[in-house]
CSV table of C-alpha atoms and ligand atoms in Angstrom, one decimal:
chain,number,residue,atom,x,y,z
A,1,UNK,CA,-50.2,-26.0,-52.4
A,2,UNK,CA,-46.4,-26.6,-52.1
A,3,UNK,CA,-44.4,-24.3,-54.3
A,4,UNK,CA,-40.9,-25.1,-53.1
A,5,UNK,CA,-39.4,-28.5,-53.1
A,6,UNK,CA,-36.4,-30.0,-51.4
A,7,UNK,CA,-33.5,-31.1,-53.6
A,8,UNK,CA,-30.8,-33.5,-52.4
A,9,UNK,CA,-27.6,-34.0,-54.3
A,10,UNK,CA,-25.2,-36.7,-53.3
A,11,UNK,CA,-22.1,-38.3,-54.8
A,12,UNK,CA,-18.4,-38.9,-54.7
A,13,UNK,CA,-15.8,-36.3,-53.8
A,14,UNK,CA,-15.0,-33.7,-56.4
A,15,UNK,CA,-17.6,-34.6,-59.0
A,16,UNK,CA,-19.1,-31.2,-59.2
A,17,UNK,CA,-22.0,-31.6,-56.6
A,18,UNK,CA,-21.6,-28.1,-55.1
A,19,UNK,CA,-21.2,-26.4,-58.5
A,20,UNK,CA,-24.5,-28.1,-59.6
A,21,UNK,CA,-26.2,-27.4,-56.3
A,22,UNK,CA,-25.2,-23.7,-56.4
A,23,UNK,CA,-26.4,-23.3,-60.0
A,24,UNK,CA,-29.7,-25.0,-59.3
A,25,UNK,CA,-30.3,-22.9,-56.2
A,26,UNK,CA,-29.5,-19.7,-58.2
A,27,UNK,CA,-31.9,-20.7,-61.1
A,28,UNK,CA,-34.7,-21.6,-58.8
A,29,UNK,CA,-34.1,-18.9,-56.2
A,30,UNK,CA,-33.6,-21.5,-53.5
A,31,UNK,CA,-31.2,-21.7,-50.6
A,32,UNK,CA,-27.9,-23.6,-51.3
A,33,UNK,CA,-26.2,-25.5,-48.5
A,34,UNK,CA,-22.9,-27.3,-48.9
A,35,UNK,CA,-23.2,-29.9,-46.0
A,36,UNK,CA,-19.5,-31.0,-46.6
A,37,UNK,CA,-18.5,-27.5,-45.5
A,38,UNK,CA,-20.0,-28.3,-42.1
A,39,UNK,CA,-17.9,-31.5,-41.7
A,40,UNK,CA,-14.9,-29.5,-42.8
A,41,UNK,CA,-15.7,-26.8,-40.1
A,42,UNK,CA,-15.7,-29.4,-37.4
A,43,UNK,CA,-12.5,-30.8,-38.7
A,44,UNK,CA,-10.9,-27.3,-38.7
A,45,UNK,CA,-12.0,-26.8,-35.1
A,46,UNK,CA,-10.4,-30.2,-34.2
A,47,UNK,CA,-7.1,-29.3,-35.9
A,48,UNK,CA,-7.0,-25.9,-34.3
A,49,UNK,CA,-7.7,-27.3,-30.9
A,50,UNK,CA,-5.2,-30.2,-31.0
A,51,UNK,CA,-8.0,-32.7,-31.2
A,52,UNK,CA,-6.2,-34.4,-34.1
A,53,UNK,CA,-2.7,-35.5,-33.3
A,54,UNK,CA,-0.5,-37.8,-35.5
A,55,UNK,CA,-3.4,-38.2,-37.9
A,56,UNK,CA,-5.5,-39.6,-35.1
A,57,UNK,CA,-8.8,-38.0,-34.1
A,58,UNK,CA,-9.2,-37.6,-30.3
A,59,UNK,CA,-12.7,-38.9,-30.6
A,60,UNK,CA,-13.9,-38.6,-27.0
A,61,UNK,CA,-12.4,-35.1,-26.6
A,62,UNK,CA,-14.0,-34.0,-29.9
A,63,UNK,CA,-17.4,-35.4,-28.9
A,64,UNK,CA,-17.1,-33.5,-25.6
A,65,UNK,CA,-16.2,-30.3,-27.5
A,66,UNK,CA,-19.2,-30.5,-29.9
A,67,UNK,CA,-21.4,-28.1,-27.9
A,68,UNK,CA,-18.7,-25.5,-28.3
A,69,UNK,CA,-18.7,-25.7,-32.1
A,70,UNK,CA,-21.3,-23.3,-33.6
A,71,UNK,CA,-21.7,-23.5,-37.4
A,72,UNK,CA,-23.7,-21.1,-39.5
A,73,UNK,CA,-23.7,-19.7,-43.0
A,74,UNK,CA,-23.6,-16.1,-44.2
A,75,UNK,CA,-24.1,-14.9,-47.7
A,76,UNK,CA,-20.9,-13.5,-49.2
A,77,UNK,CA,-21.4,-10.1,-50.8
A,78,UNK,CA,-18.6,-10.9,-53.2
A,79,UNK,CA,-19.6,-14.3,-54.5
A,80,UNK,CA,-23.3,-14.3,-53.5
A,81,UNK,CA,-22.9,-17.8,-52.1
A,82,UNK,CA,-23.3,-18.9,-48.5
A,83,UNK,CA,-20.0,-19.2,-46.6
A,84,UNK,CA,-19.3,-21.1,-43.5
A,85,UNK,CA,-18.9,-19.4,-40.1
A,86,UNK,CA,-17.2,-21.3,-37.3
A,87,UNK,CA,-18.0,-19.8,-34.0
A,88,UNK,CA,-18.8,-16.5,-35.8
A,89,UNK,CA,-15.6,-16.4,-37.9
A,90,UNK,CA,-15.7,-16.8,-41.7
A,91,UNK,CA,-13.6,-19.9,-42.4
A,92,UNK,CA,-14.6,-20.6,-46.0
A,93,UNK,CA,-11.0,-20.5,-47.3
A,94,UNK,CA,-9.4,-22.4,-44.3
A,95,UNK,CA,-11.8,-25.4,-44.6
A,96,UNK,CA,-10.7,-26.0,-48.3
A,97,UNK,CA,-7.0,-26.6,-47.7
A,98,UNK,CA,-5.4,-30.1,-48.0
A,99,UNK,CA,-4.7,-30.3,-44.2
A,100,UNK,CA,-8.5,-30.3,-43.7
A,101,UNK,CA,-9.4,-32.5,-46.7
A,102,UNK,CA,-7.0,-35.1,-45.5
A,103,UNK,CA,-8.7,-35.5,-42.1
A,104,UNK,CA,-12.3,-34.7,-42.8
A,105,UNK,CA,-13.5,-38.2,-43.6
A,106,UNK,CA,-12.4,-39.5,-40.3
A,107,UNK,CA,-14.3,-36.8,-38.5
A,108,UNK,CA,-17.3,-37.4,-40.7
A,109,UNK,CA,-17.4,-41.0,-39.7
A,110,UNK,CA,-18.1,-40.2,-36.0
A,111,UNK,CA,-21.7,-40.8,-35.1
A,112,UNK,CA,-22.1,-38.0,-32.7
A,113,UNK,CA,-20.7,-35.5,-35.2
A,114,UNK,CA,-23.1,-36.7,-37.8
A,115,UNK,CA,-26.1,-36.5,-35.4
A,116,UNK,CA,-25.3,-32.9,-34.6
A,117,UNK,CA,-24.8,-31.9,-38.2
A,118,UNK,CA,-27.8,-33.8,-39.5
A,119,UNK,CA,-30.0,-32.1,-37.0
A,120,UNK,CA,-28.7,-28.7,-38.1
A,121,UNK,CA,-29.1,-29.5,-41.7
A,122,UNK,CA,-32.7,-30.6,-41.2
A,123,UNK,CA,-33.4,-27.2,-39.4
A,124,UNK,CA,-31.9,-25.4,-42.4
A,125,UNK,CA,-34.2,-27.2,-44.8
A,126,UNK,CA,-37.4,-27.3,-42.7
A,127,UNK,CA,-39.3,-24.9,-45.0
A,128,UNK,CA,-38.2,-26.5,-48.3
A,129,UNK,CA,-36.8,-24.4,-51.1
A,130,UNK,CA,-33.3,-25.8,-50.5
A,131,UNK,CA,-30.7,-27.5,-52.5
A,132,UNK,CA,-28.3,-29.4,-50.3
A,133,UNK,CA,-25.3,-31.4,-51.4
A,134,UNK,CA,-23.3,-34.1,-49.5
A,135,UNK,CA,-23.1,-37.8,-49.1
A,136,UNK,CA,-26.2,-38.7,-47.1
A,137,UNK,CA,-28.7,-36.0,-48.0
A,138,UNK,CA,-31.1,-38.2,-50.0
A,139,UNK,CA,-30.6,-41.2,-47.8
A,140,UNK,CA,-30.6,-39.8,-44.3
A,141,UNK,CA,-31.0,-36.0,-44.0
A,142,UNK,CA,-34.0,-35.5,-46.4
A,143,UNK,CA,-35.3,-39.0,-47.3
A,144,UNK,CA,-38.5,-37.4,-48.5
A,145,UNK,CA,-36.8,-34.9,-50.8
A,146,UNK,CA,-38.9,-34.5,-54.0
A,147,UNK,CA,-35.7,-34.5,-56.2
A,148,UNK,CA,-32.7,-36.7,-55.4
A,149,UNK,CA,-29.7,-36.6,-57.7
A,150,UNK,CA,-26.7,-38.9,-57.4
A,151,UNK,CA,-23.7,-37.4,-59.2
A,152,UNK,CA,-20.7,-39.4,-60.5
A,153,UNK,CA,-17.8,-38.9,-62.8
A,154,UNK,CA,-14.7,-40.9,-63.8
A,155,UNK,CA,-11.9,-40.7,-61.3
A,156,UNK,CA,-9.4,-39.1,-63.7
A,157,UNK,CA,-11.9,-36.4,-64.6
A,158,UNK,CA,-12.4,-35.7,-61.0
A,159,UNK,CA,-8.7,-35.6,-60.3
A,160,UNK,CA,-8.2,-33.1,-63.1
A,161,UNK,CA,-11.0,-30.8,-61.9
A,162,UNK,CA,-9.9,-30.8,-58.3
A,163,UNK,CA,-6.2,-30.3,-59.3
A,164,UNK,CA,-7.1,-27.3,-61.5
A,165,UNK,CA,-9.3,-25.8,-58.7
A,166,UNK,CA,-6.6,-26.1,-56.0
A,167,UNK,CA,-3.8,-24.9,-58.3
A,168,UNK,CA,-5.9,-21.8,-59.3
A,169,UNK,CA,-6.3,-21.1,-55.6
A,170,UNK,CA,-2.5,-21.1,-55.3
A,171,UNK,CA,-2.4,-24.4,-53.3
A,172,UNK,CA,0.7,-26.5,-54.2
A,173,UNK,CA,-0.3,-30.1,-54.8
A,174,UNK,CA,0.5,-32.8,-57.3
A,175,UNK,CA,-2.1,-34.8,-59.3
A,176,UNK,CA,-1.0,-37.9,-57.4
A,177,UNK,CA,-1.7,-36.3,-54.1
A,178,UNK,CA,-5.1,-35.2,-55.3
A,179,UNK,CA,-5.9,-38.7,-56.6
A,180,UNK,CA,-4.8,-40.4,-53.4
A,181,UNK,CA,-6.9,-38.0,-51.3
A,182,UNK,CA,-10.0,-38.6,-53.5
A,183,UNK,CA,-9.6,-42.4,-53.4
A,184,UNK,CA,-9.1,-42.4,-49.7
A,185,UNK,CA,-12.1,-40.2,-49.0
A,186,UNK,CA,-14.3,-42.2,-51.4
A,187,UNK,CA,-13.3,-45.4,-49.7
A,188,UNK,CA,-13.8,-44.0,-46.2
A,189,UNK,CA,-17.1,-42.3,-47.1
A,190,UNK,CA,-18.5,-45.4,-48.7
A,191,UNK,CA,-17.4,-48.0,-46.2
A,192,UNK,CA,-18.0,-46.2,-42.9
A,193,UNK,CA,-20.6,-47.7,-40.5
A,194,UNK,CA,-22.5,-44.4,-40.0
A,195,UNK,CA,-24.6,-43.2,-43.0
A,196,UNK,CA,-22.2,-44.3,-45.7
A,197,UNK,CA,-22.3,-42.8,-49.1
A,198,UNK,CA,-25.0,-44.7,-51.0
A,199,UNK,CA,-27.3,-43.9,-53.9
A,200,UNK,CA,-30.8,-43.7,-52.5
A,201,UNK,CA,-33.1,-46.1,-54.4
A,202,UNK,CA,-35.1,-43.2,-55.7
A,203,UNK,CA,-32.1,-41.0,-56.7
A,204,UNK,CA,-31.5,-40.2,-60.4
A,205,UNK,CA,-28.0,-41.1,-61.5
A,206,UNK,CA,-26.1,-38.4,-63.3
A,207,UNK,CA,-22.7,-39.2,-64.7
A,208,UNK,CA,-21.2,-35.9,-65.7
A,209,UNK,CA,-17.8,-37.2,-67.1
A,210,UNK,CA,-18.8,-36.0,-70.5
A,211,UNK,CA,-20.9,-33.0,-69.6
A,212,UNK,CA,-19.8,-29.4,-69.0
A,213,UNK,CA,-21.3,-27.3,-66.1
A,214,UNK,CA,-24.1,-25.8,-68.3
A,215,UNK,CA,-25.2,-29.1,-69.8
A,216,UNK,CA,-25.3,-30.7,-66.3
A,217,UNK,CA,-27.3,-27.8,-64.9
A,218,UNK,CA,-29.7,-27.9,-67.8
A,219,UNK,CA,-30.5,-31.6,-67.1
A,220,UNK,CA,-31.0,-30.9,-63.4
A,221,UNK,CA,-33.2,-27.9,-64.0
A,222,UNK,CA,-35.5,-30.0,-66.3
A,223,UNK,CA,-35.9,-32.6,-63.5
A,224,UNK,CA,-36.5,-29.9,-60.9
A,225,UNK,CA,-39.1,-28.0,-62.9
A,226,UNK,CA,-41.1,-31.1,-63.6
A,227,UNK,CA,-41.2,-31.9,-59.9
A,228,UNK,CA,-42.0,-28.4,-58.9
A,229,UNK,CA,-45.0,-28.2,-61.2
A,230,UNK,CA,-46.1,-31.7,-59.9
A,231,UNK,CA,-45.8,-30.6,-56.3
A,232,UNK,CA,-47.8,-27.4,-56.8
A,233,UNK,CA,-50.7,-29.1,-58.5
B,1,DC,O1,-18.2,-32.5,-50.1
B,1,DC,P1,-16.9,-32.4,-49.4
B,1,DC,O2,-15.7,-33.0,-50.1
B,1,DC,O3,-16.6,-30.9,-49.0
B,1,DC,O4,-17.1,-33.2,-48.1
B,1,DC,C1,-16.1,-33.3,-47.1
B,1,DC,C2,-16.1,-34.6,-46.4
B,1,DC,O5,-17.3,-34.6,-45.5
B,1,DC,C3,-16.2,-35.8,-47.3
B,1,DC,O6,-15.0,-36.6,-47.1
B,1,DC,C4,-17.4,-36.6,-46.8
B,1,DC,C5,-18.0,-35.9,-45.6
B,1,DC,N1,-19.4,-35.6,-45.8
B,1,DC,C6,-20.3,-36.5,-45.3
B,1,DC,O7,-19.9,-37.5,-44.7
B,1,DC,N2,-21.6,-36.2,-45.3
B,1,DC,C7,-22.1,-35.2,-46.0
B,1,DC,N3,-23.4,-34.9,-46.0
B,1,DC,C8,-21.2,-34.2,-46.6
B,1,DC,C9,-19.8,-34.5,-46.5
């Protein structure tokens, strides 16, 4: 009897995937993994080691450096959420700044980077009981996930949410810069050759433009509970 299922949440940038994934994991007592944090961790490493110069990723050098990049998660005492460690150092704050957001899609388009991270993501989810959010979770990382959700929201709604989030953190940015970054990333993420962002055929589409966090979570919990009871029969 299988009691814990695998939940894959994919979608565009800043449409509330992580918030939903975190809420679902908390309600179900599952592990939550933000796979985007891992791509951001590799990007931060590249920036700190001069492997991105003049907006260009030094692809060969970054691929050669991949074995030196160790990523893991630790549960924060303060927030209760898993936070990213890069070579043993907590970088949860550093990976969220615009300098990283502006480069991460280029790094995420590199096949070797994806191979390394997908392998690690599968290891994290091998026992089920996980909610992972990203771009290729339902299509590539866990194609057999019992529940797949594809989240979307209108661009302007996403701009406002990300702008508020960054401003609250004290990061100075304009709405236009946020919009440009989201559009660039959506374009790069959906058109790249390696595991582009696509809605898996069996993913449930959830447009949360008109939903608040609680309403969105309620819908997702209903889907999850139905599948959990089916899986344990
Ligand atoms: O979810 P996020 O914005 O933190 O993701 C950062 C970037 O990483 C995003 O531009 C796309 C990429 N990404 C990816 O290609 N595959 C994933 N599973 C997760 C994120």
